[in-house]
mmCIF file of C-alpha atoms in Angstrom:
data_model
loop_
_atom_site.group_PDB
_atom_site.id
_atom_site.type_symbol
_atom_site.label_atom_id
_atom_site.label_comp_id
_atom_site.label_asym_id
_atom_site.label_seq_id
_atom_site.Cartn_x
_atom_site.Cartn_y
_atom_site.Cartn_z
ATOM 1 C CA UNK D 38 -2.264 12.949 45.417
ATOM 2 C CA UNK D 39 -4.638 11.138 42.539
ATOM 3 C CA UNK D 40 -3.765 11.681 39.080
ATOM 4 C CA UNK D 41 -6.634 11.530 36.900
ATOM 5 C CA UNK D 42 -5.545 9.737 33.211
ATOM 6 C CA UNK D 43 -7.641 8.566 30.601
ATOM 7 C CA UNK D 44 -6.887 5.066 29.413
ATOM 8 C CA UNK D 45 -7.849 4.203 25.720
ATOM 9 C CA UNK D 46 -7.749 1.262 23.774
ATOM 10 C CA UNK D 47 -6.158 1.100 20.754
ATOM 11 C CA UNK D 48 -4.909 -0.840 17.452
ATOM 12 C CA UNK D 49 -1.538 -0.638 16.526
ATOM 13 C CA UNK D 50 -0.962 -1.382 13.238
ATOM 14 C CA UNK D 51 2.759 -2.690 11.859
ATOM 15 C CA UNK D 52 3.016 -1.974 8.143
ATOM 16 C CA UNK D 53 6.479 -2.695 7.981
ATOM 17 C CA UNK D 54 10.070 -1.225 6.995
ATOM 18 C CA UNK D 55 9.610 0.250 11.154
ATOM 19 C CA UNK D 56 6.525 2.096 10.087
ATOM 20 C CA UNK D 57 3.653 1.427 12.880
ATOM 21 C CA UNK D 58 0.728 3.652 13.682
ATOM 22 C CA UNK D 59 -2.397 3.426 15.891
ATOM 23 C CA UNK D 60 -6.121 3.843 14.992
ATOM 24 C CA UNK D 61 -8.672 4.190 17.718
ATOM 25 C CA UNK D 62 -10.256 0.688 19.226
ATOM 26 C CA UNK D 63 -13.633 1.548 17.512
ATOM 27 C CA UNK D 64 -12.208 2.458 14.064
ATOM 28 C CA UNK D 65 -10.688 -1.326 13.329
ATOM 29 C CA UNK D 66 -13.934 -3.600 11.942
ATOM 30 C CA UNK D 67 -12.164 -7.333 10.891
ATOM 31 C CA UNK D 68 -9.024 -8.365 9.866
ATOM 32 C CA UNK D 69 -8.696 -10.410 6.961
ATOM 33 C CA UNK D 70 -6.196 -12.967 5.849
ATOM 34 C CA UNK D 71 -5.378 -13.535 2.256
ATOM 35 C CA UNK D 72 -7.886 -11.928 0.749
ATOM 36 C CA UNK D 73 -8.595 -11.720 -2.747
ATOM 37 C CA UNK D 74 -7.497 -8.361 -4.156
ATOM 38 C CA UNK D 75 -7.682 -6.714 -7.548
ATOM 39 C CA UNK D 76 -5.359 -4.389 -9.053
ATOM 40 C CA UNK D 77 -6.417 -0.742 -10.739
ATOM 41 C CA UNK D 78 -4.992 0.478 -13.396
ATOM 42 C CA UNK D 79 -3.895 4.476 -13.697
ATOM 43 C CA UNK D 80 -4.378 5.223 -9.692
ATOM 44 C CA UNK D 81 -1.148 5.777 -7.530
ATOM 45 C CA UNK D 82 1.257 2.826 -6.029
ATOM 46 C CA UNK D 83 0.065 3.352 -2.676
ATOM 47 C CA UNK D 84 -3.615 2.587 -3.855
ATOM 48 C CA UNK D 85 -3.774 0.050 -6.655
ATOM 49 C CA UNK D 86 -5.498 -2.218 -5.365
ATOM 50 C CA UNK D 87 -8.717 -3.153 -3.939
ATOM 51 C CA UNK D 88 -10.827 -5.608 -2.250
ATOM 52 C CA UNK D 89 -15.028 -6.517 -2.646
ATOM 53 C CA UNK D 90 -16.341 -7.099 1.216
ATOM 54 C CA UNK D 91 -19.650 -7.552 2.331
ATOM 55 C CA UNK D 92 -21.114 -6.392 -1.318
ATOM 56 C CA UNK D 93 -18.911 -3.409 -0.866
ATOM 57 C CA UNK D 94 -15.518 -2.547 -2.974
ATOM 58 C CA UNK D 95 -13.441 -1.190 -0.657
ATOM 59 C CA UNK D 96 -9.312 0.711 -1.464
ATOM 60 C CA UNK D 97 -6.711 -0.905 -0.081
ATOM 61 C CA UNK D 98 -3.880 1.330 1.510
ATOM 62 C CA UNK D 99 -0.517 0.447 1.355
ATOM 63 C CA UNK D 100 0.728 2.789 4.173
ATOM 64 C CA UNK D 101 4.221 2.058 3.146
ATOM 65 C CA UNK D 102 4.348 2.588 -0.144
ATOM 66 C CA UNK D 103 2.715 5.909 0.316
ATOM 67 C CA UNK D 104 5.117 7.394 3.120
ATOM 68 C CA UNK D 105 8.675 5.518 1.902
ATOM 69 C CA UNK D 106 8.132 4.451 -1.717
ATOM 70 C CA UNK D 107 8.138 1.149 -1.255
ATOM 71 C CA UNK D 108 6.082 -1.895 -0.720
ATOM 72 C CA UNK D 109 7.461 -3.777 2.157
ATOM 73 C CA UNK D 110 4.489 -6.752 2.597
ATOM 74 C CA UNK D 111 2.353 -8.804 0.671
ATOM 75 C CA UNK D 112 -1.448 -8.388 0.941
ATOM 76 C CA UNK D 113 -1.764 -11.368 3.591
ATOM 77 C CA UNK D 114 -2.972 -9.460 6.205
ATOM 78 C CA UNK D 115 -5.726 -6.573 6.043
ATOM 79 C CA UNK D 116 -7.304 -4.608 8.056
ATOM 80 C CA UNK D 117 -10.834 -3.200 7.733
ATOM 81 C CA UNK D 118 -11.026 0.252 9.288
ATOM 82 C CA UNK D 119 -14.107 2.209 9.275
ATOM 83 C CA UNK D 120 -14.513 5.682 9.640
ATOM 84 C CA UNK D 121 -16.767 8.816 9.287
ATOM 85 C CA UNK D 122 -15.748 11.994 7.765
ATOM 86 C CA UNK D 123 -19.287 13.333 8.513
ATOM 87 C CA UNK D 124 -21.619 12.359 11.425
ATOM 88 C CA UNK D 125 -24.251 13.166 9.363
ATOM 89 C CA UNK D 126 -23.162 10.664 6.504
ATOM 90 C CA UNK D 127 -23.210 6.625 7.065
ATOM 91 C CA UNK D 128 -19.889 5.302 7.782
ATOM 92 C CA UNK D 129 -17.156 4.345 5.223
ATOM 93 C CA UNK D 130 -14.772 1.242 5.153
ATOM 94 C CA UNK D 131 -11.383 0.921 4.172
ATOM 95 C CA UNK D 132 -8.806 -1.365 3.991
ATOM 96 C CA UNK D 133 -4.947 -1.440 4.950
ATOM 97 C CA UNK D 134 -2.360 -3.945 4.084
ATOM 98 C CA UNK D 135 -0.353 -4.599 7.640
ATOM 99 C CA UNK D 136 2.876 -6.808 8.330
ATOM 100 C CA UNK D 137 1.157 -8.768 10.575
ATOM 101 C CA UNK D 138 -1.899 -9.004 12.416
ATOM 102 C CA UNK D 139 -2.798 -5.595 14.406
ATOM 103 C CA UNK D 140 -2.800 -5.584 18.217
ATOM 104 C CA UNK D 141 -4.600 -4.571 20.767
ATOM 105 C CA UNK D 142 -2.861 -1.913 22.969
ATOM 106 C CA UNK D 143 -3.863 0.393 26.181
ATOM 107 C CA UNK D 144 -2.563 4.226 25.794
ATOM 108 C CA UNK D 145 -3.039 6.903 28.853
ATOM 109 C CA UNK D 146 -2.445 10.817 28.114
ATOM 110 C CA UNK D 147 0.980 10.176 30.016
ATOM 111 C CA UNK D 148 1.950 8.806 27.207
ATOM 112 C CA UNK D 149 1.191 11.553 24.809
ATOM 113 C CA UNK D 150 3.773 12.777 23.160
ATOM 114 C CA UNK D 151 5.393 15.195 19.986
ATOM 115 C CA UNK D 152 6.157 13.640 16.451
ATOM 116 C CA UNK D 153 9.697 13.352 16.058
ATOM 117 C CA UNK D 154 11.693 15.330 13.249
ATOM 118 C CA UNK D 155 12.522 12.183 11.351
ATOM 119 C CA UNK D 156 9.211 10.848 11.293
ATOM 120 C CA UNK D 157 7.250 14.153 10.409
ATOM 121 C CA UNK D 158 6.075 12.435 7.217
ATOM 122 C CA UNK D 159 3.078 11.057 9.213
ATOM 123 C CA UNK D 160 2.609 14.557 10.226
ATOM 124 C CA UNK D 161 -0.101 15.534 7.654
ATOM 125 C CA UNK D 162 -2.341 12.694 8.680
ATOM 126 C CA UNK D 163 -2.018 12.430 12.416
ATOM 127 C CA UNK D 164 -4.224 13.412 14.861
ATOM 128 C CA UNK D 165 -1.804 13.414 17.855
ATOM 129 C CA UNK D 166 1.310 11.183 18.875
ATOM 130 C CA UNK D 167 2.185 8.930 22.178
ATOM 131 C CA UNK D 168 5.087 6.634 23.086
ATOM 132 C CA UNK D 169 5.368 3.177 23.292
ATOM 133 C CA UNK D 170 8.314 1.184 24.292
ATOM 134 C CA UNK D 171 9.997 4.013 23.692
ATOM 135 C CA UNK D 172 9.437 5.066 20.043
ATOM 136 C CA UNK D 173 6.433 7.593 18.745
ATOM 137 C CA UNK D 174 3.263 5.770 17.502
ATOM 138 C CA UNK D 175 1.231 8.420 15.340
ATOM 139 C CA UNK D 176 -2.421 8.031 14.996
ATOM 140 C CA UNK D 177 -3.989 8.112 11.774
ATOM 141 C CA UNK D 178 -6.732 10.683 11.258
ATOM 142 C CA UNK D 179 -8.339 8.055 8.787
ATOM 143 C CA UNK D 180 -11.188 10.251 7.541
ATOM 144 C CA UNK D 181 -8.139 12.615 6.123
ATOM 145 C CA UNK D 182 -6.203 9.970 4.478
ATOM 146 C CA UNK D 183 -9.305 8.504 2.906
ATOM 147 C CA UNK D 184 -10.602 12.161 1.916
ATOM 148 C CA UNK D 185 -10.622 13.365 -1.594
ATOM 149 C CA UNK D 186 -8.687 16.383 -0.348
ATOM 150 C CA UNK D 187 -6.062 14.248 0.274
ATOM 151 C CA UNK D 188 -5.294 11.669 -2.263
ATOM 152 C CA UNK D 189 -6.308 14.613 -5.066
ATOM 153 C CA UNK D 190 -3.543 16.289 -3.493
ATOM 154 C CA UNK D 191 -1.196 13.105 -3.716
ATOM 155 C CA UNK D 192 -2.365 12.394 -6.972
ATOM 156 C CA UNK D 193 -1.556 15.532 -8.341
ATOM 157 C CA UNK D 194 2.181 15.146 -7.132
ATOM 158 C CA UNK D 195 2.759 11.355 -9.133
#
């Protein structure tokens, strides 16, 4: 009997203090190594900062900050992830600070899986969950954590 699996390619992203997620193959532009960044005052610790690219000034998201509190890395390594929260509307850039540099990774729907209890703190920008070497890799709905819904919502709670 032939199972039929879809196999996607993926990024996996470390951001440190244990905290890895995925974004889909197409969503990750560059990566960028020691980039200049510039900090903003009066916005929240998990977006302080961010970075001109390509004529463009783009936030820089410090994943762990924003889920633990803390900042666990320096701004060595970034990644540029673009996404669309509209097909209608050109596409946006972003960038993330990451541990180290992102990988490339192959994920099949055998692999999906649920978010565990202790990590539901991804849980409100996830789009769905799989398992790799044997611990839950969420993957970031970027659009949502990029939306104004969102960080008005986070804002509102500083």
């Amino acid at each position: 009997m032939t199972t039929n699996t879809t196999n996607s390619k993926a990024w996996l992203l470390d951001f440190g203090n244990g905290l890895q997620a995925a974004v889909g193959y197409n969503e990750m532009w560059q990566i960028l190594m020691s980039p200049k960044v510039f900090e903003i005052p009066c916005t929240p610790k998990y977006c302080h900062k961010v970075l001109v690219f390509e004529d463009r000034i783009l936030p820089l998201l410090d994943i762990s900050y924003l889920l633990i509190g803390k900042k666990s890395i320096t701004d060595d390594v970034i990644g540029i992830a673009l996404y669309q929260d509209d097909p209608n509307k050109p596409v946006n850039y972003a960038g993330f600070n990451c541990a180290s540099i992102p990988r490339t990774i192959n994920v099949s729907d055998d692999q999906m899986c649920e978010l565990p209890s202790e990590q539901q703190y991804w849980e409100t920008f996830s789009l769905s969950c799989f398992s790799l070497e044997n611990k839950a890799i969420p993957i970031i709905n970027l659009a949502h954590i990029f939306s104004l819904e969102f960080n008005s919502g986070i804002f509102n709670a500083f």
